[in-house]
């Protein structure tokens, strides 16, 4: 089963929120320590439910936050959890990121490979 298929299933079963709950205890310490300045552009690789992109906007004042995930269903769920227009979720692979060189200030990734 591909990463996309596996995590599409997780997302369609609502298990993305459970992952968020389990990972938040660790991730919050990393996110708090990231040297993000107001207005910076941040990226979460393998975003799952998208909690890190949302948190970097809320906690650190990032100007723009993106999450990329191989699973279209994860991306769909992540989009449904926020109406912040400065947070965007894209389906894609780490090997071919849809960003210009030097267009992202900070990147985060939690349990995604
Ligand atoms: C274990 S989940 C972790 C999700 C989230 N980072 C968290 O902390 O809850 C791993 C996620 O990374 C994504 N992923 C794994 N390999 C990827 C790749 N090569 N490109 C894009 N997304 C990938 C999966 O689709 C999945 O949603």
Short mmCIF file of C-alpha atoms and ligand atoms in Angstrom, two decimals:
data_model
loop_
_atom_site.label_atom_id
_atom_site.label_comp_id
_atom_site.label_asym_id
_atom_site.label_seq_id
_atom_site.Cartn_x
_atom_site.Cartn_y
_atom_site.Cartn_z
CA UNK A 1 0.00 0.00 0.00
CA UNK A 2 1.37 3.44 -0.90
CA UNK A 3 1.77 6.29 1.61
CA UNK A 4 -1.06 8.05 -0.18
CA UNK A 5 -3.41 5.07 0.08
CA UNK A 6 -2.53 4.39 3.70
CA UNK A 7 -3.08 7.94 4.89
CA UNK A 8 -6.13 8.50 2.70
CA UNK A 9 -7.67 5.66 4.68
CA UNK A 10 -6.55 7.12 7.99
CA UNK A 11 -8.03 10.49 7.06
CA UNK A 12 -11.33 9.09 5.84
CA UNK A 13 -11.67 7.20 9.15
CA UNK A 14 -11.01 10.42 11.10
CA UNK A 15 -7.74 9.14 12.52
CA UNK A 16 -5.88 12.32 11.58
CA UNK A 17 -7.27 14.00 14.71
CA UNK A 18 -6.00 11.15 16.89
CA UNK A 19 -2.53 11.55 15.39
CA UNK A 20 -2.70 15.26 16.18
CA UNK A 21 -3.59 14.54 19.81
CA UNK A 22 -0.76 12.04 20.21
CA UNK A 23 1.89 14.21 18.55
CA UNK A 24 0.93 17.59 19.98
CA UNK A 25 2.62 16.93 23.35
CA UNK A 26 5.99 16.71 21.62
CA UNK A 27 5.39 19.00 18.65
CA UNK A 28 4.28 21.99 20.74
CA UNK A 29 7.75 22.24 22.33
CA UNK A 30 9.43 22.23 18.91
CA UNK A 31 6.98 24.74 17.46
CA UNK A 32 7.44 27.10 20.43
CA UNK A 33 11.22 27.05 19.93
CA UNK A 34 11.20 27.71 16.20
CA UNK A 35 12.71 31.16 15.56
CA UNK A 36 9.75 32.28 13.47
CA UNK A 37 9.30 36.03 13.19
CA UNK A 38 6.02 37.80 12.50
CA UNK A 39 5.24 37.62 8.82
CA UNK A 40 7.51 34.68 8.04
CA UNK A 41 6.43 31.93 5.67
CA UNK A 42 6.46 28.45 7.22
CA UNK A 43 5.99 24.97 5.83
CA UNK A 44 4.91 21.69 7.46
CA UNK A 45 6.05 18.62 5.55
CA UNK A 46 3.65 15.69 5.94
CA UNK A 47 1.10 17.91 7.65
CA UNK A 48 -1.63 15.36 8.40
CA UNK A 49 -4.46 17.27 10.11
CA UNK A 50 -2.53 20.54 9.67
CA UNK A 51 -2.21 21.38 13.35
CA UNK A 52 1.37 22.65 13.05
CA UNK A 53 0.59 25.15 10.30
CA UNK A 54 -2.38 26.41 12.31
CA UNK A 55 -0.27 26.66 15.47
CA UNK A 56 2.56 28.51 13.75
CA UNK A 57 0.06 31.16 12.69
CA UNK A 58 -1.61 31.35 16.09
CA UNK A 59 1.42 31.01 18.39
CA UNK A 60 4.25 32.49 16.33
CA UNK A 61 2.48 34.98 14.09
CA UNK A 62 3.66 33.44 10.85
CA UNK A 63 2.43 35.49 7.93
CA UNK A 64 1.76 32.50 5.75
CA UNK A 65 1.68 28.81 6.68
CA UNK A 66 1.60 25.88 4.27
CA UNK A 67 1.16 22.19 4.83
CA UNK A 68 2.06 19.59 2.20
CA UNK A 69 0.86 16.01 2.34
CA UNK A 70 0.87 13.09 -0.09
CA UNK A 71 -2.68 12.17 0.92
CA UNK A 72 -5.49 14.15 -0.75
CA UNK A 73 -7.85 13.09 2.04
CA UNK A 74 -5.49 14.45 4.69
CA UNK A 75 -5.32 17.73 2.76
CA UNK A 76 -9.09 17.85 2.52
CA UNK A 77 -9.48 17.32 6.26
CA UNK A 78 -6.76 19.86 7.07
CA UNK A 79 -8.50 22.49 4.95
CA UNK A 80 -11.77 21.84 6.77
CA UNK A 81 -10.24 22.59 10.18
CA UNK A 82 -9.45 26.24 9.48
CA UNK A 83 -10.90 29.24 7.75
CA UNK A 84 -7.67 31.22 8.06
CA UNK A 85 -6.91 32.35 4.53
CA UNK A 86 -3.21 32.62 5.38
CA UNK A 87 -3.05 28.86 5.97
CA UNK A 88 -2.91 26.68 2.87
CA UNK A 89 -2.76 22.91 2.38
CA UNK A 90 -1.42 21.29 -0.76
CA UNK A 91 -1.28 17.71 -1.95
CA UNK A 92 2.24 16.82 -3.02
CA UNK A 93 5.40 14.85 -2.42
CA UNK A 94 8.51 15.92 -0.53
CA UNK A 95 10.54 15.10 -3.63
CA UNK A 96 8.76 17.74 -5.74
CA UNK A 97 7.75 20.66 -3.55
CA UNK A 98 5.68 23.35 -5.27
CA UNK A 99 7.65 26.29 -3.89
CA UNK A 100 10.19 28.66 -5.38
CA UNK A 101 13.74 28.44 -4.01
CA UNK A 102 14.14 30.66 -0.91
CA UNK A 103 10.38 31.32 -0.66
CA UNK A 104 10.01 29.56 2.71
CA UNK A 105 11.63 30.83 5.92
CA UNK A 106 11.17 27.78 8.17
CA UNK A 107 10.17 24.17 7.74
CA UNK A 108 8.77 21.72 10.29
CA UNK A 109 8.07 18.01 10.01
CA UNK A 110 6.75 15.53 12.56
CA UNK A 111 6.77 11.75 12.02
CA UNK A 112 6.71 11.97 8.23
CA UNK A 113 9.33 10.36 5.98
C1 LIG B 1 2.42 9.71 10.74
S1 LIG B 1 1.63 11.01 9.77
C2 LIG B 1 2.08 12.45 10.72
C3 LIG B 1 1.21 13.65 10.41
C4 LIG B 1 1.53 14.91 11.22
N1 LIG B 1 2.86 15.41 10.88
C5 LIG B 1 1.41 14.68 12.69
O1 LIG B 1 2.35 14.97 13.44
O2 LIG B 1 0.34 14.22 13.15
C6 LIG B 1 2.70 11.16 8.33
C7 LIG B 1 2.11 12.03 7.24
O3 LIG B 1 3.14 12.32 6.29
C8 LIG B 1 2.65 12.14 4.98
N2 LIG B 1 3.80 11.74 4.12
C9 LIG B 1 4.63 10.69 4.30
N3 LIG B 1 5.57 10.66 3.34
C10 LIG B 1 5.31 11.72 2.52
C11 LIG B 1 5.92 12.23 1.35
N4 LIG B 1 7.00 11.63 0.79
N5 LIG B 1 5.41 13.35 0.76
C12 LIG B 1 4.32 13.96 1.31
N6 LIG B 1 3.69 13.53 2.43
C13 LIG B 1 4.18 12.41 3.02
C14 LIG B 1 1.56 11.08 5.11
O4 LIG B 1 0.61 11.15 4.07
C15 LIG B 1 0.98 11.37 6.49
O5 LIG B 1 -0.16 12.22 6.43
#
